[in-house]
XYZ file of C-alpha atoms in Angstrom:
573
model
C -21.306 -25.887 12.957
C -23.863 -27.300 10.501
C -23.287 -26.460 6.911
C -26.387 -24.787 4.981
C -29.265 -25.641 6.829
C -31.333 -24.170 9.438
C -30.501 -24.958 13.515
C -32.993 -24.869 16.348
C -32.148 -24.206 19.666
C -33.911 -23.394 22.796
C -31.509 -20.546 23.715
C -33.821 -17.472 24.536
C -37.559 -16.798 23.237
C -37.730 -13.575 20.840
C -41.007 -11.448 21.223
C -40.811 -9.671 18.443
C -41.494 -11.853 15.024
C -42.443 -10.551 11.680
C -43.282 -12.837 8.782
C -40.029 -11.132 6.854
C -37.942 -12.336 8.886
C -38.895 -15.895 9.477
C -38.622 -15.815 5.626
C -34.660 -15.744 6.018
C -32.496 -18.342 4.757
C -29.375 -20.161 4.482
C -27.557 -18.463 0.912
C -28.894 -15.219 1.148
C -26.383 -12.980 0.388
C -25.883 -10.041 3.062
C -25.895 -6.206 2.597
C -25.737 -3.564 5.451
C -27.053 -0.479 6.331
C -23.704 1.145 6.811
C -20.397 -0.950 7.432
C -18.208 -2.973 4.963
C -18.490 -6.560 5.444
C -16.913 -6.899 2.192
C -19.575 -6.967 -0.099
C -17.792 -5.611 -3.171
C -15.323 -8.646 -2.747
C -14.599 -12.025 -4.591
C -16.411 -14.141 -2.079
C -19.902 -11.858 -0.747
C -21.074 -12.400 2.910
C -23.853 -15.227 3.001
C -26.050 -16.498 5.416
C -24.720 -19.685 6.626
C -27.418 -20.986 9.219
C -30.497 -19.772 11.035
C -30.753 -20.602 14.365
C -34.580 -20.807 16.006
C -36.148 -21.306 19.431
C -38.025 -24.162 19.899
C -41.041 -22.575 18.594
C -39.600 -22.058 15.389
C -39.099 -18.292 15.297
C -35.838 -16.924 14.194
C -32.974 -16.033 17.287
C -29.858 -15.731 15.382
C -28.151 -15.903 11.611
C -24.796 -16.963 10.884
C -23.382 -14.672 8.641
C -20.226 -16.410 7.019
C -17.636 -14.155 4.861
C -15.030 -15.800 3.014
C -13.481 -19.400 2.258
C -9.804 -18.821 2.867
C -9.530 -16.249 5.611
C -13.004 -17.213 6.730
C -15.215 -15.418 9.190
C -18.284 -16.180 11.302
C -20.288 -13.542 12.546
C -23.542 -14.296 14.889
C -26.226 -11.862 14.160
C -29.156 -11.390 16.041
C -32.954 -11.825 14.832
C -33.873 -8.451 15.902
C -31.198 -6.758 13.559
C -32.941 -8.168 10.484
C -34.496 -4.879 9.188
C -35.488 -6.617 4.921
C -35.761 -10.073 3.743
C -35.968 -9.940 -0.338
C -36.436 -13.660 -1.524
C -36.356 -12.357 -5.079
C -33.358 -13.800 -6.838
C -30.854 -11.842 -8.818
C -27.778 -12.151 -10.620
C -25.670 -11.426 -7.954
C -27.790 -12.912 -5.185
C -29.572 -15.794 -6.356
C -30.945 -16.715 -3.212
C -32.079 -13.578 -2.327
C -31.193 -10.852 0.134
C -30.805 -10.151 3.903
C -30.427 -6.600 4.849
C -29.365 -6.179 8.788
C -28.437 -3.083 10.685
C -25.082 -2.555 11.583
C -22.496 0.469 11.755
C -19.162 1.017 11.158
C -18.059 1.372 14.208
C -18.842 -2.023 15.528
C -17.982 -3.541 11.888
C -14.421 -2.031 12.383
C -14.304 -3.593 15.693
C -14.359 -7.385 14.640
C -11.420 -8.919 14.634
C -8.989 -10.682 11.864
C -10.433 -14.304 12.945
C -12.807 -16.791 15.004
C -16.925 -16.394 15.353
C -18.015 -13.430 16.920
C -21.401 -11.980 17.663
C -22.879 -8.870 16.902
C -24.594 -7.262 20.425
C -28.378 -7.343 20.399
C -29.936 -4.607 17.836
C -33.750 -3.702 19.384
C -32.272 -0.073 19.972
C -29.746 0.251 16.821
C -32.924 0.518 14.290
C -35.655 1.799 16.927
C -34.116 4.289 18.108
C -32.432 5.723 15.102
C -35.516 6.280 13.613
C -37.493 8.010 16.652
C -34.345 10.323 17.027
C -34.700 11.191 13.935
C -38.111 12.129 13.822
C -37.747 14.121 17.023
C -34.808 15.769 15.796
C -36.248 17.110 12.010
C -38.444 19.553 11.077
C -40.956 20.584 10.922
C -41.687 19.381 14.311
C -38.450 18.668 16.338
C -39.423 17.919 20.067
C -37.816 19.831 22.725
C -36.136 16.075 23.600
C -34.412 16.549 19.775
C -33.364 19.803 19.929
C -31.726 19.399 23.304
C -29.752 16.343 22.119
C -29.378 17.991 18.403
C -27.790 21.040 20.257
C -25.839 19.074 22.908
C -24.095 16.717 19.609
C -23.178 20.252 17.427
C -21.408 21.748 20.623
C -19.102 18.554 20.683
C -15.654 18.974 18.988
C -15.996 18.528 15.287
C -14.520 15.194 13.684
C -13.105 16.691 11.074
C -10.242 18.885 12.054
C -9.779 22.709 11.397
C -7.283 23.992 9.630
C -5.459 25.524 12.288
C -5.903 21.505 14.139
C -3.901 20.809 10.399
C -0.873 22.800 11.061
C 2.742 20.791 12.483
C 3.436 22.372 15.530
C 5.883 19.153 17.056
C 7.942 16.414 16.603
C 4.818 14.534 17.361
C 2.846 16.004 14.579
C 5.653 15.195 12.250
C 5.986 11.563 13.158
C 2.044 11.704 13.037
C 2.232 13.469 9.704
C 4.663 10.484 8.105
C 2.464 7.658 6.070
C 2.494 6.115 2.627
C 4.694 8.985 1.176
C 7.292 8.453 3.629
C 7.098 4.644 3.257
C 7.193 4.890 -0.239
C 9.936 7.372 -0.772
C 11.859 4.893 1.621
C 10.952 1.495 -0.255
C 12.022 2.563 -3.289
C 15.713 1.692 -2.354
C 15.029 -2.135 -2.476
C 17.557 -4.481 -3.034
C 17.784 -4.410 -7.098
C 18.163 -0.326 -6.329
C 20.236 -0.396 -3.156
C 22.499 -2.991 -6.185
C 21.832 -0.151 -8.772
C 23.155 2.694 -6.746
C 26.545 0.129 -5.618
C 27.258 -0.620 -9.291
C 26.864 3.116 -9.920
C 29.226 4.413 -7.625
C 31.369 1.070 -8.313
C 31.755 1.510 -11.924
C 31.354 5.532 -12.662
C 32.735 7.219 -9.237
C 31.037 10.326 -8.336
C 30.552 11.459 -11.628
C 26.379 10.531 -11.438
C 25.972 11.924 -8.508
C 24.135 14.812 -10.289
C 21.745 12.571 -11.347
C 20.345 11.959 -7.815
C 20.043 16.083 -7.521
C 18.239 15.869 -10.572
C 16.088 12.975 -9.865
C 14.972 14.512 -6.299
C 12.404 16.929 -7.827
C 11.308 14.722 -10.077
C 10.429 11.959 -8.061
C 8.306 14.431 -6.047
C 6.180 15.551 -8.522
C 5.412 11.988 -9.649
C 4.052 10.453 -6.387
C 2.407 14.123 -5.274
C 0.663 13.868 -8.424
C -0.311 10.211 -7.266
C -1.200 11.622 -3.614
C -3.159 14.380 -5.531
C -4.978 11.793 -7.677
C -5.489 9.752 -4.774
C -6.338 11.967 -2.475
C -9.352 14.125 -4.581
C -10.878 11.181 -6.894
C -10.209 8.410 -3.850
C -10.048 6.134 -6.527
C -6.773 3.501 -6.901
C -4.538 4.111 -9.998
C -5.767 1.083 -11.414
C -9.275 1.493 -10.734
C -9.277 4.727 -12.770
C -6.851 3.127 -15.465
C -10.072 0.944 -15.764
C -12.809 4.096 -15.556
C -11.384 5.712 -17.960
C -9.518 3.581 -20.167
C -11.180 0.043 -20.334
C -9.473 -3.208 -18.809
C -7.436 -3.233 -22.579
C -5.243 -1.015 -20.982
C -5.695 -1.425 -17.118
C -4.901 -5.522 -17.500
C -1.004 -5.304 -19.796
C -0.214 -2.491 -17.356
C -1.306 -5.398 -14.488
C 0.458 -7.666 -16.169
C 3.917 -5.655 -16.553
C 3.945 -4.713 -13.018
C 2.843 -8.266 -11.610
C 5.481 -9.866 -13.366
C 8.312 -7.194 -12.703
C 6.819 -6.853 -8.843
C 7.361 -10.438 -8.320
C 11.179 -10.962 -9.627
C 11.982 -7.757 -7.307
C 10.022 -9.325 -4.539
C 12.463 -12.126 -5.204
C 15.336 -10.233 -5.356
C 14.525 -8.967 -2.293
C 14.136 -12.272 -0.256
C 17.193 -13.203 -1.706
C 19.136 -9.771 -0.498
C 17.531 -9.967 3.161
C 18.947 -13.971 4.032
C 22.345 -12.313 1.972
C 22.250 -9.700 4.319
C 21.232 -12.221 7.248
C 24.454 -14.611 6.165
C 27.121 -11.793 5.854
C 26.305 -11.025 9.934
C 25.628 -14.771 10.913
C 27.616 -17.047 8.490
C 24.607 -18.837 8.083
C 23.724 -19.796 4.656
C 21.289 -17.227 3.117
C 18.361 -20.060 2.615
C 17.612 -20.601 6.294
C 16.332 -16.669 6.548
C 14.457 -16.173 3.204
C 10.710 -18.395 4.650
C 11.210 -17.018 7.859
C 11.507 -13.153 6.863
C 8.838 -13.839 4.081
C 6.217 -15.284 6.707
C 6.928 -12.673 9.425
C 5.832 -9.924 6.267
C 3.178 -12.306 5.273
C 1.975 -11.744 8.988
C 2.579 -7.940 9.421
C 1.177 -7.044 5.890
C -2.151 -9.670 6.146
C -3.064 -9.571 9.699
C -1.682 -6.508 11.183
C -3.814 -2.962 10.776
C -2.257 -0.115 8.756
C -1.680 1.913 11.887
C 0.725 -0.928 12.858
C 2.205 -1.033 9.585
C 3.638 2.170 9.557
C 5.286 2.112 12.824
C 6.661 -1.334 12.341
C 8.214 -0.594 8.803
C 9.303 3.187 10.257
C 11.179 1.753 12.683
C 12.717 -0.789 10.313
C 13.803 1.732 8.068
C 16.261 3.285 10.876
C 18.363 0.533 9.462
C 18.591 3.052 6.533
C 20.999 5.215 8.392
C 23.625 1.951 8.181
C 24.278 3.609 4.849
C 25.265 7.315 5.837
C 27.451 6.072 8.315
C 29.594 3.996 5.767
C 29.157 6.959 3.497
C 30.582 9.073 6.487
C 33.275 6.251 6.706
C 34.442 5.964 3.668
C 37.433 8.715 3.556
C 35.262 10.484 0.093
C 37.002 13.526 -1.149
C 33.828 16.000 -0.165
C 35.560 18.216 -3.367
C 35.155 15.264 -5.728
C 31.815 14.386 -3.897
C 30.361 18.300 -4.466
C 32.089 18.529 -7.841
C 30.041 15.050 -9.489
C 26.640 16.140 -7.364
C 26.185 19.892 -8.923
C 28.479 19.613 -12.312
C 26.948 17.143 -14.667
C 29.271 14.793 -16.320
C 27.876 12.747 -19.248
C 29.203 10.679 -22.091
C 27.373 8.622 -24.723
C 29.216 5.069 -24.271
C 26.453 2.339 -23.573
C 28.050 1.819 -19.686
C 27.152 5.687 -18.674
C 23.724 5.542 -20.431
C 23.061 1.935 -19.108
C 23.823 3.387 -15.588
C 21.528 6.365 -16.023
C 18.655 4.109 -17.152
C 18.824 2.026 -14.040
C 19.700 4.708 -11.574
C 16.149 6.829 -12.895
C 14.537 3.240 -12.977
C 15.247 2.500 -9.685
C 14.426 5.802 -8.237
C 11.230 6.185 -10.392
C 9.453 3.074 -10.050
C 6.159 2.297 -11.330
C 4.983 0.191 -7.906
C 5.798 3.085 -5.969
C 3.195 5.471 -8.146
C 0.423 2.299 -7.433
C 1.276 2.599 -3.870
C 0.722 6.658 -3.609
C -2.357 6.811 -5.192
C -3.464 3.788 -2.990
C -2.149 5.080 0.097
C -3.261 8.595 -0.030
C -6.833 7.446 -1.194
C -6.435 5.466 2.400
C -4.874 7.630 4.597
C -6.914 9.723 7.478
C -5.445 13.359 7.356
C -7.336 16.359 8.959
C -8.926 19.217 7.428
C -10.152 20.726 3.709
C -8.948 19.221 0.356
C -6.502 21.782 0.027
C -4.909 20.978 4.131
C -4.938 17.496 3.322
C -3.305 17.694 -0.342
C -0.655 20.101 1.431
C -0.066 17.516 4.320
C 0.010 14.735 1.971
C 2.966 17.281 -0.040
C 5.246 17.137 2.945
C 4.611 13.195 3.715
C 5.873 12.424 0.108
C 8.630 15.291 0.852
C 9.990 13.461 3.528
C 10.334 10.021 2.077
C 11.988 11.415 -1.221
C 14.569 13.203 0.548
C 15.594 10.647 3.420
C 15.568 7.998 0.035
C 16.973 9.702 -2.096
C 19.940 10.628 0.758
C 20.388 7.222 1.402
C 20.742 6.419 -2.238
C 23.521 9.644 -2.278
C 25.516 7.878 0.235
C 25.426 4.561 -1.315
C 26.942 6.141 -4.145
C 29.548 7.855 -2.301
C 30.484 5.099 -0.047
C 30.711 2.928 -3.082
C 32.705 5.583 -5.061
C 35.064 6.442 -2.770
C 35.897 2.759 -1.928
C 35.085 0.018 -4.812
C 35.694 2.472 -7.516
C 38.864 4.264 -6.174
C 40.408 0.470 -5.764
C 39.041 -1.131 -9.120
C 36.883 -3.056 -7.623
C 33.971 -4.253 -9.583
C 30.314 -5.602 -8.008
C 26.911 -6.949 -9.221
C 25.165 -6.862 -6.314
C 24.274 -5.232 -2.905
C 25.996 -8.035 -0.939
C 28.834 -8.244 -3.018
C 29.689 -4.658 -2.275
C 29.355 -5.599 1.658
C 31.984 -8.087 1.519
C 33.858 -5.740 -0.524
C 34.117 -3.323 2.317
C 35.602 -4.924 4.426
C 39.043 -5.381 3.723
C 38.477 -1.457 3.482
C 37.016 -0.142 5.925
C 36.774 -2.832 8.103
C 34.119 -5.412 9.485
C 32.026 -3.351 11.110
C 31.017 -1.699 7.529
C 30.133 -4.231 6.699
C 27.685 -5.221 9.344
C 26.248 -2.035 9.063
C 25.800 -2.193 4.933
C 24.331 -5.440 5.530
C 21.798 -4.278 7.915
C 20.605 -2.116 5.759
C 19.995 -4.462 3.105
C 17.866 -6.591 5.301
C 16.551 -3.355 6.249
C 15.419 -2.491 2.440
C 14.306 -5.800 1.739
C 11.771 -5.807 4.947
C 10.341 -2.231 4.209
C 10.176 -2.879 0.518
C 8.105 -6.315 -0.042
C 4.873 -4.859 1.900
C 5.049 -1.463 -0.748
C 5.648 -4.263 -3.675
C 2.862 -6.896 -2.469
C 0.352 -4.277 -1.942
C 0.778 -2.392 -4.938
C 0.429 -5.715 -6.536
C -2.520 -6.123 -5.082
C -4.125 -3.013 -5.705
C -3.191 -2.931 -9.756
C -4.884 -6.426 -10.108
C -7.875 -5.741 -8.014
C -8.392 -2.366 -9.940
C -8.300 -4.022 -12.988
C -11.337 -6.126 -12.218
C -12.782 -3.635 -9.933
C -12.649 -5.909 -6.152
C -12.096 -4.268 -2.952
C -8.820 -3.871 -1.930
C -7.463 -1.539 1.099
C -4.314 -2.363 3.818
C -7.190 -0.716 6.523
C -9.768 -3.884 6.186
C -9.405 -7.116 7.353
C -8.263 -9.988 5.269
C -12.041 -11.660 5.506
C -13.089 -8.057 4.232
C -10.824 -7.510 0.861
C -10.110 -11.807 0.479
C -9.443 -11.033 -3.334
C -6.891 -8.597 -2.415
C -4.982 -10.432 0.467
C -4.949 -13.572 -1.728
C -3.719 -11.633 -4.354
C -0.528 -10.501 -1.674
C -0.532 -14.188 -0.777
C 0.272 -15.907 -4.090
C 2.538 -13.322 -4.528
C 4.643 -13.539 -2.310
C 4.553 -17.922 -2.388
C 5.290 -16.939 -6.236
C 8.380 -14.856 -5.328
C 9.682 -17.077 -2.240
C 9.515 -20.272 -4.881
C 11.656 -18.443 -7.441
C 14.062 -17.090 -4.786
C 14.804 -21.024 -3.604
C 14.897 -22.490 -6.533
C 17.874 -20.288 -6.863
C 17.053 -18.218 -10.029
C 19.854 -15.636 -10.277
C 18.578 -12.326 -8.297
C 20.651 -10.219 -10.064
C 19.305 -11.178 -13.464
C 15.204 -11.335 -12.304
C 16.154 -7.801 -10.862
C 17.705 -6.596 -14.232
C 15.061 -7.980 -16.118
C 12.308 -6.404 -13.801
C 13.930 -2.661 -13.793
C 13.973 -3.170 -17.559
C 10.159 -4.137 -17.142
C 9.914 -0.889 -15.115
C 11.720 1.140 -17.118
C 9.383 0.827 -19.599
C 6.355 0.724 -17.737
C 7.494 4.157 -15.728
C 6.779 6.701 -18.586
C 3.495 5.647 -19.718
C 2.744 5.822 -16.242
C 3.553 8.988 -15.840
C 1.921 9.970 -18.929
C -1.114 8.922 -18.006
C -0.802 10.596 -14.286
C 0.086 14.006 -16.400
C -3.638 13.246 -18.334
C -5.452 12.081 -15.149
C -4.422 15.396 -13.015
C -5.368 17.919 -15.986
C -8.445 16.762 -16.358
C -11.493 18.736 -15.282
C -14.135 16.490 -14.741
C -11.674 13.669 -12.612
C -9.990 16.543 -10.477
C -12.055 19.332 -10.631
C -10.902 22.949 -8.788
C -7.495 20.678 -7.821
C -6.152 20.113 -11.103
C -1.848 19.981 -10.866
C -0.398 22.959 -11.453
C 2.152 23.957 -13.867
C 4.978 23.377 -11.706
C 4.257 19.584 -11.196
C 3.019 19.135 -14.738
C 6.542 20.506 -15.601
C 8.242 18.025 -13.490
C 5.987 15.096 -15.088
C 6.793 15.822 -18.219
C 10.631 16.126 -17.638
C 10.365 12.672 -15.952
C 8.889 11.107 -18.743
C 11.067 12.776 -21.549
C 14.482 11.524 -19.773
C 13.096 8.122 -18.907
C 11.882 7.582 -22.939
C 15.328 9.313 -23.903
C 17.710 6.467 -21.480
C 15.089 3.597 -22.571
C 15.769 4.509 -26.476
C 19.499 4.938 -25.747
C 19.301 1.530 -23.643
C 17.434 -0.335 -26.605
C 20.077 0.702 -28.982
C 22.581 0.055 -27.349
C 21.334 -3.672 -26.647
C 20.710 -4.232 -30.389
C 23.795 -2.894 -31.478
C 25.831 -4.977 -29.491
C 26.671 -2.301 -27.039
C 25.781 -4.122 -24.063
């Protein structure tokens, strides 16, 4: 195809011409009538080339949209509704405004050239229908059609079309809460809660009682945010606070999201090498490109089903919990009597066990998610539905967590057997409980790596695109939100470089949940400012329950991060 200048070809003769539109050129920057073709992105959709019959008129533009996942789209002379030559700071070639909807915008694919169909009726018509259809003279044609469009089924659900009536519904019902309740136990927490249970025994199982409620008002405060400002985190980090605090908080997270990224490459070819006895290396650019793939190139819909499924691996862990021989008195006794001493070892534990659960790229992800996720009915139905999503990925995490704990416990810690990480504690199972244990903790390590890295890469994604205010959404295409998927890109090449040069996981995943543990009360600080305020959340500000729960979070994670500092400058650790 040529490059920036104009191409004639004999193709079909167009009767209609208009002296705007023959003023169209190659550069002009594209807007829409109503579709995203990404104009709020890094690289804006241009006009390429401008293909004319032999007489010179105008048939067809090339509109071209990015320069790494690049896309050609053919557009048709007769969907030109505005040429403006006038150059501006954002368009200094001028602009091309075509008619298009969302529909068939939605429609076009991840790659290759594509046309858009012939547009005579698309601007015509909409127009005369119109007309015929307002006051204060509607023709009987109008009102017919007017009539014949309000006795269709509404789009938007009712609140009764809201309610769970099936196992359908549920499975319908599960979305970013249930994916992010679920990819919190990555590998650096799925190593937290086996050092836990390794080191202390039961005595913190409490801790996951305690952290249960907690973690649930955090991200339904993000679904809350999300879900009535449909703003990103970020984005209203940046509203409302400038870019001097939207761009460290970036920063933090970037850096800490990319060593746990790491971590978790590293865990899924461990996991891959304990079942094969194939050296973890040979899995870790495999697994990386086939989430690469998924998380790029796949829609959102497909997403959720894909990682869903994956997270059945999940249930690996109850079973060796099951398997382990616990005591169930011990087990009850350390889950509802609280057992805590002051040593650096029981508060260092504590840290990293609320760390893990309450991590910062999980509250980027819920605000994100909800903001993105199609749920029926009012504000109030959807808020609700959004409740039970982020219900049911804090209790099947949280569980799974529980049974690491136990399994670990009632193993590692009742034979003196000390671990650093996830796959450490696999191995160690064995000569306890037998091989097949261990295949089934190491499946769900590979498990928690594969569900986690899309939840990490995204939420990178979205705090850095926030921060400078670019499109980002999982829904769009890659040529749509470029910024954003590059942003997942170099990410993940970032984490996948440090994972073979052999950097040691276990320390990039200390460091990071140290980076976290920081990072998680401000966050939640600023989520417990966000949701109070009037003129961001209007009639839906939290209630005093969850505001309760925020500020509980935030007082015990700044209590274990001043205990952990201490304790680290003191020697203790």
């Amino acid at each position: 195809m040529t490059q920036g200048k104009s191409r004639t070809t004999p193709k079909r003769t167009n009767k209609r011409q208009n002296t705007p539109r023959q003023r169209v050129a190659p550069g002009m920057r594209v807007a829409t009538t109503e579709g995203d073709l990404g104009q709020r992105d890094i690289t804006p959709p241009k006009i390429e080339a401008v293909e004319r019959d032999a007489q010179g008129h105008v048939q067809d533009v090339i509109v071209q949209k990015g320069t790494v996942f690049k896309k050609e789209i053919v557009v048709p002379a007769d969907r030109i509704i505005a040429v403006d030559p006038q150059p501006k700071e954002d368009a200094p070639a001028g602009t091309v405004t075509i008619a298009t909807n969302a529909q068939e915008v939605n429609a076009l694919s991840a790659v290759g050239e594509e046309d858009i169909t012939k547009g005579d009726d698309l601007t015509a018509h909409d127009i005369i229908d119109e007309a015929q259809e307002q006051p204060p003279m509607p023709t009987d044609v109008g009102m017919r059609r007017k009539e014949a469009r309000n006795a269709q089924p509404s789009a938007t659900p009712t609140r009764a079309s809201a309610t769970v009536h099936s196992l359908r519904d549920v499975l319908h019902l599960l979305g970013p809460g249930f994916l992010g309740g679920m990819s919190g136990n990555d590998a650096s927490a799925v190593t937290t809660y086996a050092v836990t249970g390794a080191t202390t025994g039961f005595s913190q199982l409490w801790l996951m009682l305690l952290a249960t409620p907690l973690l649930q008002c955090v991200l339904f405060a993000c679904g809350a945010i999300g879900r009535i400002t449909q703003h990103g985190f970020a984005d209203l980090l940046r509203l409302h606070y400038g870019r001097k605090v939207a761009l460290p908080v970036a920063g933090l997270l970037l850096v800490a999201n990319i060593a746990l990224i790491a971590g978790d490459l590293v865990a899924i070819g461990s996991g891959f090498q304990l079942i094969t006895g194939i050296t973890w290396e040979w899995f870790v650019v495999p697994a990386g490109a086939f989430l690469w793939y998924m998380t790029v190139y796949q829609s959102f819909d497909t997403i959720k089903k894909v990682f869903m499924v994956l997270s059945l691996a999940f249930i690996a862990y109850l079973i060796t919990g099951f398997l382990s021989g616990a005591h169930w008195g011990a087990v009850l006794r350390g889950t509802f009597v609280p057992s805590l001493s002051f040593n650096f070892v029981d508060i260092s534990s504590i840290v990293a066990l609320l760390g893990a659960t309450l991590s910062p790229y999980t509250m980027f992800w819920q605000v994100q998610g909800e903001k993105e996720e199609q749920r029926p009915g009012t504000k109030r139905v959807q808020v609700r539905l959004a409740a039970w999503d982020i219900f049911s990925g804090v209790l099947s995490g949280n569980l799974i967590a529980y049974f690491i704990i136990v399994c670990t416990s009632a193993t590692l810690f009742a034979h003196h057997q000390s671990i650093t990480t996830a796959a450490d504690a696999a191995r160690s199972l064995q000569p306890l409980l037998g091989p097949f244990a261990k295949y089934l903790f190491a499946a769900g390590l590979i498990g928690a790596g594969m569900v986690a890295i899309p939840v990490l890469l995204a939420s990178t994604g979205y705090v850095l695109t926030g921060s400078f205010n670019w499109a980002a959404s999982l829904w769009k295409k890659p040529w749509q939100n470029e910024g954003f998927y590059l942003i997942l890109t170099v990410a993940l090449v970032a984490s996948l470089a440090l994972a073979l040069l052999r950097f040691n996981p276990v320390q990039l995943m200390f460091w990071a949940n140290i980076l976290q543990s920081f990072l998680a009360p401000i966050l939640i600080v600023l989520l417990l400012i966000l949701g109070n305020n009037r003129s961001i959340m209007g009639p839906y500000r939290l209630r005093w329950l969850t505001n309760t729960g925020l500020g509980l979070a935030a007082l015990v994670l700044v209590v274990g991060v001043v205990f952990l500092v201490v304790g680290l400058a003191t020697g203790g650790g």
